[in-house]
Coordinates of N, CA, C and O in Angstrom, one line a residue:
X278 N -5.6 -31.7 32.1 CA -6.9 -32.0 33.0 C -7.8 -32.6 32.0 O -8.0 -32.3 31.1
X279 N -8.9 -33.4 32.7 CA -9.8 -34.3 31.8 C -11.2 -34.2 32.7 O -10.9 -34.0 34.3
X280 N -12.5 -34.3 32.0 CA -13.1 -34.6 32.9 C -13.8 -35.5 33.6 O -13.2 -36.9 33.2
X281 N -13.9 -35.3 34.9 CA -14.1 -36.5 35.9 C -12.9 -36.1 36.9 O -13.2 -36.9 38.2
X282 N -11.6 -35.1 37.0 CA -10.9 -35.3 36.9 C -11.2 -34.0 38.8 O -12.2 -33.3 38.4
X283 N -10.9 -34.0 39.3 CA -10.6 -33.2 40.9 C -9.6 -32.9 40.9 O -8.2 -33.0 40.6
X284 N -9.9 -31.3 42.0 CA -8.2 -30.9 42.1 C -9.2 -29.9 43.0 O -10.2 -29.1 43.6
X285 N -8.8 -28.7 43.4 CA -8.4 -27.4 44.7 C -8.9 -26.1 43.4 O -7.8 -26.2 42.7
X286 N -10.0 -25.6 43.7 CA -9.4 -24.0 42.9 C -8.8 -22.8 44.1 O -9.4 -22.8 45.4
X287 N -8.4 -22.2 43.6 CA -6.9 -21.6 45.1 C -7.1 -19.7 43.8 O -8.0 -19.4 43.1
X288 N -8.1 -18.8 44.7 CA -7.4 -17.6 44.4 C -6.3 -17.1 44.7 O -5.2 -17.5 45.4
X289 N -5.5 -16.4 43.6 CA -4.0 -15.8 43.5 C -4.7 -14.6 44.5 O -3.2 -14.2 44.6
X290 N -5.2 -14.0 44.3 CA -5.7 -13.3 44.9 C -5.6 -13.2 46.9 O -4.8 -12.3 47.4
X291 N -5.7 -14.4 47.4 CA -6.3 -13.8 49.1 C -4.7 -15.5 48.9 O -5.0 -15.5 50.3
X292 N -4.6 -15.8 47.9 CA -3.4 -17.6 48.3 C -4.3 -18.3 49.2 O -3.9 -18.8 50.6
X293 N -6.2 -18.4 49.3 CA -6.9 -19.1 49.8 C -7.6 -20.1 48.9 O -7.6 -20.1 47.9
X294 N -7.9 -21.5 49.5 CA -8.9 -22.5 48.6 C -10.5 -22.4 48.9 O -10.2 -21.7 49.7
X295 N -10.9 -22.3 47.5 CA -12.0 -22.9 47.4 C -12.7 -23.8 48.0 O -12.8 -24.4 47.5
X296 N -13.6 -23.3 49.4 CA -14.0 -24.7 50.2 C -15.6 -24.2 50.5 O -16.2 -23.6 50.9
X297 N -16.4 -25.7 50.8 CA -17.4 -25.9 50.6 C -17.4 -26.3 52.7 O -17.1 -26.8 52.7
X298 N -18.5 -25.7 53.3 CA -18.7 -25.9 54.3 C -20.5 -26.5 54.2 O -20.8 -26.2 53.5
X299 N -20.4 -26.9 55.7 CA -21.5 -27.5 56.6 C -22.7 -26.7 56.4 O -23.8 -27.1 56.5
X300 N -22.6 -24.8 56.2 CA -23.1 -24.0 57.3 C -24.2 -23.6 55.7 O -24.0 -23.8 54.4
X301 N -25.6 -23.3 56.1 CA -26.0 -22.8 55.4 C -25.6 -21.2 54.2 O -25.0 -20.2 55.5
X302 N -26.1 -20.9 53.6 CA -25.6 -19.9 52.9 C -26.3 -18.9 53.0 O -26.9 -18.5 52.9
X303 N -25.5 -17.7 52.7 CA -26.2 -16.3 53.3 C -27.2 -16.1 52.6 O -28.5 -15.2 52.8
X304 N -27.1 -16.2 50.9 CA -28.3 -15.3 50.1 C -28.8 -16.6 50.3 O -29.8 -16.2 50.3
X305 N -28.2 -17.1 49.5 CA -29.7 -18.7 49.6 C -29.6 -19.6 50.1 O -28.6 -20.2 50.6
X306 N -30.8 -19.5 50.6 CA -30.6 -20.4 52.0 C -30.9 -21.7 51.6 O -31.0 -22.9 52.2
X307 N -31.1 -22.0 50.2 CA -30.9 -23.5 50.3 C -29.7 -24.2 50.0 O -30.0 -24.9 49.5
X308 N -28.8 -23.2 49.7 CA -28.2 -23.2 49.1 C -26.7 -23.8 50.2 O -27.4 -23.4 51.4
X309 N -25.1 -24.4 50.3 CA -24.5 -24.8 51.8 C -23.5 -23.7 51.0 O -23.1 -23.0 50.0
X310 N -22.9 -23.3 52.4 CA -22.0 -22.4 52.6 C -20.1 -22.6 51.8 O -20.0 -23.4 51.7
X311 N -19.7 -21.8 50.8 CA -18.7 -21.7 50.3 C -18.1 -20.7 50.8 O -17.9 -19.3 50.7
X312 N -16.3 -20.9 50.7 CA -15.2 -19.5 51.6 C -13.9 -19.9 51.0 O -13.3 -21.1 50.4
X313 N -13.0 -18.8 51.4 CA -12.2 -19.1 51.1 C -10.6 -19.8 52.8 O -11.4 -18.8 52.8
X314 N -10.3 -20.6 52.1 CA -10.1 -20.7 53.8 C -8.5 -21.4 53.1 O -7.4 -21.5 52.6
X315 N -7.1 -21.5 54.1 CA -5.9 -21.7 53.9 C -5.9 -23.0 53.6 O -5.2 -23.5 52.4
X316 N -6.2 -23.5 54.5 CA -5.8 -24.8 54.6 C -6.6 -25.8 53.2 O -7.0 -27.2 53.3
X317 N -7.6 -25.1 53.2 CA -9.0 -26.1 52.1 C -9.0 -26.9 53.2 O -10.6 -26.8 53.6
X318 N -9.0 -28.2 53.3 CA -10.2 -29.7 53.6 C -10.6 -30.4 52.8 O -10.6 -30.5 51.4
X319 N -11.3 -30.8 53.3 CA -11.8 -32.3 52.2 C -13.0 -31.1 51.6 O -13.0 -32.2 50.5
X320 N -14.1 -30.3 51.9 CA -14.8 -29.5 51.4 C -14.1 -28.4 50.2 O -14.7 -28.2 49.2
X321 N -12.7 -29.1 49.8 CA -12.1 -28.5 48.9 C -11.9 -29.0 47.7 O -10.5 -28.1 46.9
X322 N -12.0 -30.3 47.3 CA -11.7 -31.0 46.3 C -13.3 -30.3 45.4 O -14.6 -31.5 45.8
X323 N -13.3 -30.2 44.2 CA -13.8 -30.1 43.0 C -14.2 -31.3 42.1 O -13.0 -30.9 40.9
X324 N -14.7 -32.2 41.2 CA -14.9 -32.5 40.3 C -15.2 -31.7 39.2 O -16.4 -31.4 38.7
X325 N -14.5 -31.8 38.0 CA -14.7 -30.9 36.9 C -15.4 -31.6 35.5 O -15.3 -33.3 35.7
X326 N -16.9 -31.5 35.4 CA -18.2 -32.3 35.0 C -18.6 -31.3 33.4 O -17.4 -29.9 33.3
X327 N -18.3 -31.8 32.8 CA -18.5 -30.8 31.4 C -19.9 -30.5 31.3 O -21.1 -31.3 31.7
X328 N -20.5 -29.2 30.4 CA -21.7 -28.9 30.7 C -22.8 -29.2 29.9 O -24.1 -29.3 29.8
X329 N -21.9 -29.8 28.4 CA -22.2 -30.0 27.6 C -22.4 -31.7 26.9 O -21.7 -31.9 27.0
X330 N -23.2 -31.7 26.1 CA -23.3 -33.1 26.0 C -22.1 -34.1 24.7 O -22.1 -35.3 24.9
X331 N -21.7 -32.5 24.7 CA -20.6 -32.9 23.4 C -19.8 -33.9 24.0 O -18.1 -34.1 23.0
X332 N -19.3 -33.4 24.9 CA -17.5 -33.9 26.1 C -18.5 -35.3 26.7 O -19.5 -34.8 27.9
X333 N -17.6 -35.7 27.2 CA -18.1 -37.2 28.5 C -17.2 -37.2 29.5 O -15.2 -36.5 28.5
X334 N -17.4 -37.1 30.4 CA -16.2 -37.7 31.4 C -15.1 -38.4 30.7 O -14.7 -39.7 30.2
X335 N -13.2 -38.5 30.9 CA -12.6 -39.1 30.4 C -11.4 -38.6 29.1 O -10.8 -38.4 28.5
X336 N -13.3 -37.2 28.5 CA -12.1 -36.2 27.7 C -11.3 -35.4 28.5 O -11.7 -35.1 29.2
X337 N -10.4 -34.4 27.7 CA -9.7 -33.8 27.8 C -10.7 -32.5 28.0 O -11.2 -32.0 27.2
X338 N -10.6 -32.1 28.9 CA -10.9 -30.1 29.3 C -10.4 -29.3 27.9 O -8.6 -29.4 27.5
X339 N -10.8 -28.6 27.2 CA -10.0 -28.0 26.5 C -10.7 -26.6 26.5 O -11.4 -26.4 27.2
X340 N -9.4 -25.4 26.0 CA -9.8 -23.8 26.4 C -11.0 -23.1 25.9 O -11.6 -23.8 24.6
X341 N -12.0 -22.6 26.8 CA -13.0 -22.4 26.4 C -14.6 -23.3 26.5 O -15.5 -22.6 26.5
X342 N -14.1 -24.9 27.5 CA -15.3 -25.4 27.6 C -16.4 -25.0 28.1 O -15.5 -24.2 29.6
X343 N -17.0 -25.1 28.3 CA -18.1 -24.8 29.7 C -18.5 -26.1 30.2 O -18.2 -26.9 29.7
X344 N -17.7 -25.6 31.3 CA -18.2 -26.4 33.0 C -18.9 -26.6 34.6 O -19.2 -25.6 34.4
X345 N -19.2 -27.6 35.0 CA -19.8 -27.5 36.3 C -18.5 -28.1 37.2 O -17.8 -29.3 37.0
X346 N -18.7 -27.7 38.3 CA -18.6 -28.3 39.5 C -19.3 -29.1 40.2 O -19.7 -28.2 41.2
X347 N -18.5 -29.8 40.5 CA -19.1 -30.6 41.7 C -18.0 -31.1 42.8 O -17.2 -31.6 42.2
X348 N -18.7 -30.7 44.3 CA -17.6 -31.2 45.3 C -18.0 -33.0 45.8 O -18.9 -33.8 45.5
X349 N -16.5 -33.2 46.0 CA -16.6 -34.4 46.4 C -16.8 -34.9 47.5 O -17.3 -36.2 47.7
X350 N -17.1 -33.9 49.0 CA -17.2 -34.6 49.8 C -18.5 -34.1 50.4 O -19.3 -35.3 50.6
X351 N -19.8 -33.7 49.6 CA -21.3 -33.7 49.5 C -21.0 -34.0 48.2 O -21.0 -33.2 47.4
X352 N -21.6 -35.1 48.0 CA -22.2 -35.6 46.8 C -23.7 -34.3 46.3 O -24.5 -33.9 46.9
X353 N -23.5 -34.4 44.9 CA -24.2 -34.0 44.5 C -24.8 -32.2 44.7 O -25.9 -31.6 45.3
X354 N -23.4 -31.6 45.3 CA -23.6 -30.0 44.9 C -22.6 -29.9 44.4 O -21.8 -30.2 44.4
X355 N -23.1 -28.7 44.0 CA -22.2 -27.9 42.6 C -22.0 -26.2 43.0 O -23.5 -25.6 43.7
X356 N -20.9 -26.2 42.7 CA -20.8 -24.3 42.9 C -21.5 -23.9 42.0 O -21.4 -24.1 40.5
X357 N -22.1 -22.7 42.6 CA -23.3 -21.8 42.3 C -22.8 -20.2 42.4 O -22.4 -20.4 43.0
X358 N -23.3 -20.0 41.4 CA -23.5 -18.6 41.8 C -24.6 -18.1 42.1 O -25.8 -18.0 40.8
X359 N -25.2 -17.2 43.3 CA -26.6 -16.7 43.4 C -27.3 -15.7 43.7 O -26.5 -15.0 44.5
X360 N -27.6 -15.1 43.3 CA -28.2 -13.8 43.6 C -29.7 -13.9 43.8 O -30.6 -14.4 44.1
X361 N -30.2 -12.8 44.9 CA -31.1 -13.1 46.0 C -32.0 -12.2 45.0 O -32.2 -11.3 44.2
X362 N -33.2 -12.2 46.1 CA -34.3 -12.1 44.5 C -35.1 -10.4 45.2 O -35.6 -9.8 44.2
X363 N -33.6 -9.7 46.2 CA -33.9 -8.8 46.4 C -33.5 -7.3 45.1 O -33.4 -6.5 45.2
X364 N -32.2 -8.2 44.2 CA -32.3 -7.8 43.6 C -33.2 -7.6 42.2 O -32.6 -6.8 41.6
X365 N -34.1 -8.3 42.6 CA -35.1 -7.9 40.9 C -35.7 -6.0 41.1 O -35.8 -5.8 41.6
X366 N -35.6 -5.8 39.7 CA -36.0 -3.7 39.4 C -37.6 -4.6 38.1 O -37.2 -5.2 37.2
X367 N -38.4 -4.1 39.1 CA -39.7 -4.4 38.2 C -40.2 -5.5 37.8 O -40.8 -5.8 37.2
X368 N -39.8 -7.0 38.8 CA -39.9 -7.5 39.2 C -39.2 -8.4 37.6 O -38.8 -9.6 37.5
X369 N -38.1 -8.0 37.1 CA -37.5 -8.9 36.0 C -35.7 -8.9 36.7 O -35.4 -8.1 37.5
X370 N -34.8 -9.4 36.4 CA -34.0 -9.9 36.7 C -32.9 -8.4 35.9 O -33.1 -8.0 34.4
X371 N -31.7 -8.0 36.9 CA -30.6 -6.8 36.0 C -30.4 -7.3 34.3 O -30.4 -8.8 34.1
X372 N -30.3 -6.9 33.4 CA -29.4 -7.6 32.6 C -28.3 -8.0 32.1 O -28.3 -9.0 31.3
X373 N -27.4 -8.4 33.4 CA -26.6 -9.1 33.3 C -26.4 -9.2 35.1 O -26.1 -7.9 35.5
X374 N -25.5 -10.7 35.7 CA -25.9 -10.7 37.0 C -24.2 -9.7 37.6 O -25.3 -9.4 38.7
X375 N -24.1 -9.5 36.9 CA -22.7 -8.6 37.9 C -23.0 -7.7 37.8 O -22.6 -6.4 38.4
X376 N -24.2 -6.9 37.6 CA -24.8 -5.5 37.7 C -25.3 -4.9 39.1 O -24.7 -3.6 39.7
X377 N -25.6 -6.2 39.0 CA -25.6 -5.7 41.1 C -24.9 -5.5 42.0 O -25.1 -5.3 43.1
X378 N -24.2 -6.5 41.7 CA -22.5 -6.7 42.2 C -22.9 -7.4 43.8 O -22.6 -6.8 44.9
X379 N -24.3 -8.0 44.4 CA -25.2 -8.9 45.3 C -24.9 -10.5 44.8 O -25.2 -11.0 45.4
X380 N -23.7 -10.7 43.6 CA -23.4 -12.1 43.2 C -22.9 -12.7 44.9 O -22.7 -12.4 46.1
X381 N -23.6 -14.1 45.3 CA -22.5 -15.1 46.6 C -22.3 -16.5 45.5 O -23.1 -16.9 45.0
X382 N -20.9 -16.7 45.9 CA -20.8 -17.5 45.6 C -21.6 -19.4 46.9 O -21.0 -18.8 48.1
X383 N -22.0 -20.1 46.4 CA -22.1 -20.9 47.0 C -22.5 -22.3 46.3 O -21.8 -22.2 45.1
X384 N -22.6 -22.8 47.2 CA -23.2 -24.5 46.8 C -24.3 -25.6 46.8 O -25.4 -24.5 47.8
X385 N -25.7 -25.5 45.4 CA -26.6 -25.9 45.3 C -26.7 -27.0 44.2 O -25.6 -27.5 44.5
X386 N -28.2 -27.7 44.5 CA -27.4 -28.8 43.8 C -27.9 -28.9 42.2 O -28.0 -29.3 41.9
X387 N -28.5 -27.2 42.0 CA -28.1 -27.2 40.2 C -26.8 -26.3 40.3 O -26.7 -25.8 41.2
X388 N -26.3 -27.0 39.1 CA -25.1 -25.9 39.0 C -24.9 -24.7 38.3 O -25.9 -24.8 36.9
X389 N -24.2 -23.9 38.3 CA -24.1 -23.2 37.5 C -22.6 -23.7 36.5 O -21.9 -24.0 37.0
X390 N -22.9 -23.1 35.5 CA -21.9 -23.2 34.2 C -21.1 -22.2 34.0 O -21.0 -20.9 34.1
X391 N -19.8 -22.9 33.6 CA -18.0 -21.1 34.0 C -17.5 -21.9 32.3 O -17.9 -22.8 32.1
X392 N -17.4 -21.2 31.9 CA -16.0 -20.9 31.0 C -14.4 -21.2 31.5 O -14.1 -19.8 31.9
X393 N -13.9 -22.7 31.3 CA -12.7 -22.7 31.8 C -12.0 -22.5 31.1 O -11.7 -22.4 29.7
X394 N -10.8 -21.1 31.3 CA -9.5 -20.3 31.0 C -9.0 -21.1 31.5 O -8.2 -21.1 32.9
X395 N -7.8 -22.5 30.6 CA -6.8 -22.7 31.1 C -5.6 -21.8 31.2 O -5.4 -20.8 30.0
X396 N -4.5 -21.9 31.7 CA -2.9 -22.0 32.4 C -2.0 -21.8 32.6 O -2.0 -22.8 33.0
X397 N -0.6 -21.3 32.4 CA 0.6 -22.3 33.0 C 0.6 -21.7 34.3 O 0.6 -19.8 33.9
X398 N 0.9 -21.5 34.8 CA 1.5 -20.8 36.1 C 3.2 -20.7 36.0 O 3.9 -21.6 35.3
X399 N 4.0 -19.6 36.1 CA 5.4 -19.9 36.0 C 5.6 -20.3 37.5 O 6.1 -20.5 38.1

């Protein structure tokens, strides 16, 4: 896998493909909906981009690298994790985003950074 290459992101639990649609996201009204679909479609292809300047397009992706995902069909639309404003506590965010359990995966202009763990399927 190299930076700049594309692929589909599959959920092993549901055996469905992570796909961006043109509907608005539920929690982040500026974001677009991302859902799991069996067939995927055009909105299910994501480009792997480096999150740090030490890597460039064309370099090999290494285990543990920080990456962002940009959708091929909807340009300038990145995979993102959003947390609604109603989960603020005393005007501050919870200590860890997963504490609230109210995260939404959607597509947004600003990417979320993911740490990539590579593995081989049997």
